[in-house]
CSV table of C-alpha atoms in Angstrom, one decimal:
chain,number,residue,atom,x,y,z
A,149,ALA,CA,17.8,18.4,-5.2
A,150,LYS,CA,15.9,18.3,-1.9
A,151,ASP,CA,15.8,22.0,-1.1
A,152,SER,CA,12.2,21.9,-0.3
A,153,GLY,CA,11.1,19.5,2.4
A,154,GLU,CA,13.6,16.7,2.9
A,155,HIS,CA,11.5,13.5,2.9
A,156,ASP,CA,8.6,15.2,4.5
A,157,GLU,CA,6.1,13.1,2.7
A,158,LEU,CA,4.9,9.7,3.9
B,269,MET,CA,0.7,20.5,3.7
B,270,ASN,CA,-1.9,21.0,1.0
B,271,ILE,CA,-5.4,19.6,0.6
B,272,PHE,CA,-4.2,16.9,-1.9
B,273,ARG,CA,-1.5,15.6,0.4
B,274,LEU,CA,-3.9,15.5,3.3
B,275,ALA,CA,-6.6,13.8,1.3
B,276,GLY,CA,-4.0,11.3,0.0
B,277,ASP,CA,-2.8,10.5,3.5
B,278,MET,CA,-6.4,10.1,4.7
B,279,THR,CA,-7.3,7.7,1.9
B,280,HIS,CA,-4.1,5.7,2.7
B,281,LEU,CA,-5.2,5.7,6.4
B,282,MET,CA,-8.7,4.6,5.4
B,283,SER,CA,-7.3,1.7,3.3
B,284,VAL,CA,-5.5,0.4,6.3
B,285,LEU,CA,-8.6,0.8,8.4
B,286,VAL,CA,-10.7,-1.2,5.9
B,287,LEU,CA,-8.2,-4.0,6.1
B,288,LEU,CA,-8.1,-3.9,9.9
B,289,LEU,CA,-11.9,-3.9,9.9
B,290,LYS,CA,-11.9,-6.9,7.6
B,291,ILE,CA,-9.5,-8.8,9.9
B,292,HIS,CA,-11.5,-7.8,12.9
B,293,THR,CA,-14.6,-9.2,11.3
B,294,ILE,CA,-12.9,-12.5,10.6
B,295,LYS,CA,-11.4,-12.6,14.1
B,296,SER,CA,-14.7,-12.0,15.8
B,297,CYS,CA,-15.9,-15.4,14.6
B,298,ALA,CA,-13.4,-17.0,16.8
B,299,GLY,CA,-15.4,-17.7,19.9
B,300,LYS,CA,-18.8,-18.2,18.2
B,301,SER,CA,-20.4,-21.5,17.5
B,302,TYR,CA,-22.2,-19.8,14.6
B,303,PRO,CA,-20.2,-17.2,12.7
B,304,CYS,CA,-22.0,-14.0,11.7
B,305,SER,CA,-23.2,-13.8,8.1
B,306,LEU,CA,-20.3,-11.6,7.0
B,307,CYS,CA,-17.7,-13.9,8.7
B,308,PHE,CA,-19.4,-16.9,7.1
B,309,ILE,CA,-19.0,-15.4,3.7
B,310,LEU,CA,-15.4,-14.5,4.4
B,311,LEU,CA,-14.5,-17.9,5.7
B,312,GLU,CA,-16.4,-19.8,3.0
B,313,SER,CA,-14.3,-18.1,0.3
B,314,SER,CA,-10.8,-16.8,0.7
B,315,SER,CA,-10.3,-13.3,2.1
B,316,GLY,CA,-8.7,-12.2,-1.1
B,317,ILE,CA,-6.0,-10.3,0.7
B,318,SER,CA,-2.4,-11.0,-0.5
B,319,LEU,CA,0.0,-11.7,2.3
B,320,LYS,CA,2.8,-11.1,-0.1
B,321,THR,CA,1.7,-7.5,-0.8
B,322,GLN,CA,1.2,-6.9,3.0
B,323,GLU,CA,4.7,-8.2,3.7
B,324,LEU,CA,6.2,-6.0,1.0
B,325,TYR,CA,4.4,-3.0,2.5
B,326,ALA,CA,5.8,-3.9,6.0
B,327,LEU,CA,9.3,-3.9,4.4
B,328,VAL,CA,8.5,-0.6,2.5
B,329,PHE,CA,7.6,1.2,5.8
B,330,ALA,CA,10.5,-0.4,7.8
B,331,THR,CA,13.1,0.8,5.2
B,332,ARG,CA,11.5,4.2,4.6
B,333,TYR,CA,10.9,5.3,8.1
B,334,LEU,CA,14.4,4.7,9.4
B,335,ASP,CA,14.5,8.4,10.1
B,336,ILE,CA,11.7,8.2,12.6
B,337,PHE,CA,14.0,8.6,15.6
B,338,THR,CA,16.7,10.8,13.9
B,339,ASP,CA,14.7,13.5,12.0
B,340,PHE,CA,11.7,15.2,13.5
B,341,ILE,CA,9.4,16.8,10.9
B,342,SER,CA,6.1,17.2,12.7
B,343,VAL,CA,3.9,15.4,15.3
B,344,TYR,CA,1.5,14.6,12.4
B,345,ASN,CA,4.4,13.0,10.4
B,346,THR,CA,5.6,10.9,13.4
B,347,ILE,CA,2.2,9.7,14.3
B,348,MET,CA,1.4,8.7,10.7
B,349,LYS,CA,4.7,6.8,10.4
B,350,LEU,CA,4.0,4.9,13.6
B,351,ILE,CA,0.4,4.0,12.4
B,352,PHE,CA,1.7,2.7,9.1
B,353,LEU,CA,4.5,0.7,10.7
B,354,GLY,CA,2.3,-0.7,13.4
B,355,SER,CA,-0.6,-1.6,11.2
B,356,SER,CA,1.4,-3.2,8.4
B,357,PHE,CA,3.3,-5.4,10.8
B,358,SER,CA,0.2,-6.4,12.7
B,359,ILE,CA,-1.7,-7.2,9.5
B,360,VAL,CA,1.1,-9.5,8.5
B,361,TRP,CA,1.1,-11.1,12.0
B,362,TYR,CA,-2.7,-11.7,11.8
B,363,ILE,CA,-2.6,-13.4,8.4
B,364,ARG,CA,0.4,-15.6,9.4
B,365,ARG,CA,-0.3,-16.4,13.0
B,366,HIS,CA,-4.0,-15.8,14.0
B,367,LYS,CA,-5.8,-19.1,14.0
B,368,ILE,CA,-9.0,-17.9,12.3
B,369,VAL,CA,-7.6,-15.2,10.1
B,370,ARG,CA,-5.0,-17.5,8.7
B,371,ARG,CA,-7.7,-19.9,7.6
B,372,SER,CA,-9.3,-17.3,5.4
B,373,TYR,CA,-6.0,-16.8,3.6
B,374,ASP,CA,-5.7,-18.6,0.3
B,375,LYS,CA,-2.1,-19.5,0.2
B,376,ASP,CA,-2.3,-21.6,-3.0
B,377,GLN,CA,-3.5,-18.6,-5.0
B,378,ASP,CA,-1.1,-16.1,-3.6
B,379,THR,CA,2.0,-17.5,-5.2
B,380,PHE,CA,4.0,-14.4,-6.2
B,381,ARG,CA,7.6,-14.5,-5.1
B,382,HIS,CA,8.8,-11.5,-3.1
B,383,PHE,CA,12.3,-12.0,-4.3
B,384,PHE,CA,11.4,-11.0,-7.9
B,385,LEU,CA,10.4,-7.6,-6.7
B,386,VAL,CA,12.7,-7.0,-3.8
B,387,LEU,CA,16.0,-7.8,-5.6
B,388,PRO,CA,15.5,-5.6,-8.7
B,389,CYS,CA,14.3,-2.7,-6.5
B,390,LEU,CA,17.4,-3.1,-4.3
B,391,LEU,CA,19.7,-3.1,-7.3
B,392,LEU,CA,18.0,-0.1,-8.8
B,393,ALA,CA,18.2,1.8,-5.5
B,394,LEU,CA,21.9,1.1,-5.4
B,395,ILE,CA,22.4,2.4,-8.9
B,396,ILE,CA,19.9,5.3,-9.1
B,397,ASN,CA,19.7,7.3,-5.9
B,398,GLU,CA,20.2,10.9,-4.8
B,399,LYS,CA,22.9,10.2,-2.3
B,400,PHE,CA,24.9,7.0,-1.8
B,401,THR,CA,24.3,6.6,2.0
B,402,PHE,CA,22.7,3.7,3.9
B,403,LYS,CA,19.6,5.6,4.8
B,404,GLU,CA,19.2,7.2,1.4
B,405,VAL,CA,19.6,4.0,-0.5
B,406,LEU,CA,17.1,2.2,1.7
B,407,TRP,CA,14.7,5.2,1.4
B,408,THR,CA,15.0,5.0,-2.4
B,409,PHE,CA,14.5,1.2,-2.3
B,410,SER,CA,11.3,1.7,-0.3
B,411,LEU,CA,10.0,4.0,-3.1
B,412,TYR,CA,10.7,1.5,-5.8
B,413,LEU,CA,9.3,-1.3,-3.8
B,414,GLU,CA,6.1,0.5,-2.9
B,415,ALA,CA,5.6,1.2,-6.6
B,416,VAL,CA,5.3,-2.5,-7.4
B,417,ALA,CA,4.2,-4.0,-4.0
B,418,ILE,CA,0.6,-4.0,-5.1
B,419,LEU,CA,1.3,-6.5,-8.0
B,420,PRO,CA,0.8,-9.7,-5.9
B,421,GLN,CA,-2.5,-8.3,-4.7
B,422,LEU,CA,-3.7,-7.4,-8.2
B,423,ILE,CA,-2.7,-10.8,-9.5
B,424,LEU,CA,-4.6,-12.5,-6.6
B,425,LEU,CA,-7.7,-10.4,-7.5
B,426,GLN,CA,-7.5,-11.4,-11.1
B,427,ARG,CA,-7.1,-15.1,-10.1
B,428,THR,CA,-9.9,-15.2,-7.5
B,429,ARG,CA,-12.1,-13.0,-9.8
B,430,ASN,CA,-15.0,-12.9,-7.3
B,431,ILE,CA,-13.9,-9.9,-5.4
B,432,ASP,CA,-15.1,-9.4,-1.8
B,433,ASN,CA,-16.5,-5.9,-1.3
B,434,LEU,CA,-14.0,-4.8,1.4
B,435,THR,CA,-11.0,-6.0,-0.7
B,436,GLY,CA,-12.3,-4.0,-3.6
B,437,GLN,CA,-12.6,-0.9,-1.4
B,438,TYR,CA,-9.1,-1.5,0.0
B,439,VAL,CA,-7.5,-1.6,-3.4
B,440,PHE,CA,-9.5,1.4,-4.6
B,441,LEU,CA,-8.5,3.5,-1.6
B,442,LEU,CA,-4.8,2.6,-2.1
B,443,GLY,CA,-5.1,3.7,-5.7
B,444,ALA,CA,-6.8,6.9,-4.8
B,445,TYR,CA,-4.1,7.7,-2.3
B,446,ARG,CA,-1.5,7.4,-5.1
B,447,ALA,CA,-3.5,9.5,-7.5
B,448,LEU,CA,-3.9,12.3,-4.8
B,449,TYR,CA,-0.2,12.2,-4.2
B,450,ILE,CA,0.4,13.1,-7.8
B,451,LEU,CA,-1.9,16.1,-7.5
B,452,ASN,CA,0.0,17.0,-4.4
B,453,TRP,CA,3.3,17.0,-6.3
B,454,ILE,CA,1.9,19.1,-9.1
B,455,TYR,CA,0.6,21.6,-6.5
B,456,ARG,CA,3.9,21.7,-4.6
B,457,TYR,CA,5.9,22.1,-7.9
B,458,PHE,CA,4.1,25.3,-8.7
B,459,THR,CA,3.9,26.7,-5.1
B,460,GLU,CA,7.3,25.8,-3.6
B,461,PRO,CA,10.7,26.9,-4.9
B,462,HIS,CA,13.1,24.2,-6.1
B,463,TYR,CA,10.6,21.4,-5.5
B,464,VAL,CA,11.9,18.7,-7.9
B,465,HIS,CA,12.0,15.0,-6.9
B,466,TRP,CA,12.4,12.9,-10.0
B,467,ILE,CA,12.8,9.6,-8.2
B,468,THR,CA,9.7,10.1,-6.1
B,469,TRP,CA,7.7,11.3,-9.1
B,470,ILE,CA,8.6,8.6,-11.5
B,471,SER,CA,8.1,5.7,-9.1
B,472,GLY,CA,4.9,7.3,-7.9
B,473,LEU,CA,3.7,7.6,-11.5
B,474,VAL,CA,4.5,4.0,-12.2
B,475,GLN,CA,2.7,2.9,-9.0
B,476,THR,CA,-0.4,4.9,-10.0
B,477,LEU,CA,-0.4,3.5,-13.5
B,478,LEU,CA,-0.6,-0.1,-12.1
B,479,TYR,CA,-4.0,0.8,-10.8
B,480,ALA,CA,-5.3,2.0,-14.1
B,481,ASP,CA,-6.8,-1.3,-15.1
B,482,PHE,CA,-8.3,-1.9,-11.7
B,483,PHE,CA,-9.9,1.6,-11.7
B,484,TYR,CA,-11.4,0.9,-15.1
B,485,TYR,CA,-13.3,-2.2,-13.8
B,486,TYR,CA,-14.0,-0.6,-10.5
B,487,PHE,CA,-15.8,2.4,-12.0
B,488,SER,CA,-17.6,0.4,-14.6
B,489,SER,CA,-18.9,-1.9,-11.9
B,490,LEU,CA,-20.2,1.2,-9.9
B,491,LYS,CA,-21.7,2.7,-13.1
B,492,ASN,CA,-23.5,-0.5,-14.0
B,493,ASN,CA,-24.3,-1.3,-10.4
B,494,VAL,CA,-22.9,-4.8,-10.5
B,495,LYS,CA,-20.5,-6.7,-8.4
B,496,LEU,CA,-16.8,-6.0,-9.1
B,497,LYS,CA,-15.3,-8.7,-11.3
B,498,LEU,CA,-12.0,-8.7,-13.2
B,499,PRO,CA,-11.7,-10.4,-16.5
B,500,ALA,CA,-9.8,-13.6,-16.7
């Protein structure tokens, strides 16, 4: 489910 | 990176700065025989900052940023992570250990137990997660815990009622950061393929809703140009 940006948010 | 995400991160950063500014102001009274007027006000009453909330945030960042040394995303990302980790732990240190800052902390009003929030979040993270790995479960735990970590602070505000200006700004900035993150998710959902993060979204939404009541009183105090006070 994390195709887009794996944990790229703070 | 979109404008909502950047604005969200910046309001989050500002909230931390407001808190550090407040601590700095209290601290600067240390060597003086007569404290400055602002310090005097802060020392007379309690600072209104919840140590419980600050400790929960330190735990949130410690469990979320475990990837800081293993996954590189961007220089921006790493620097922000270091700032949030460093600031949250130093704020906790100041409230617990600094002679003057500790005095302005009203321990008797800040009675919320960490345990009641940490344990359910940990259990929920063990049950509902995207991948059952050590890092992923702790990452999910940090999301759940962040959603509710503001509760001791909101309860303290409600108890003390007379809300110091900086404390009010601090909570407002934190709430604004969450609201902007929701806009960021909506934006990313429509602009990026396969951008679906149910766990992040739901816990983020819950977190933002917790501020709804505070926002209501914050904006009415601005509108009527009176000091912020929460109802008993």
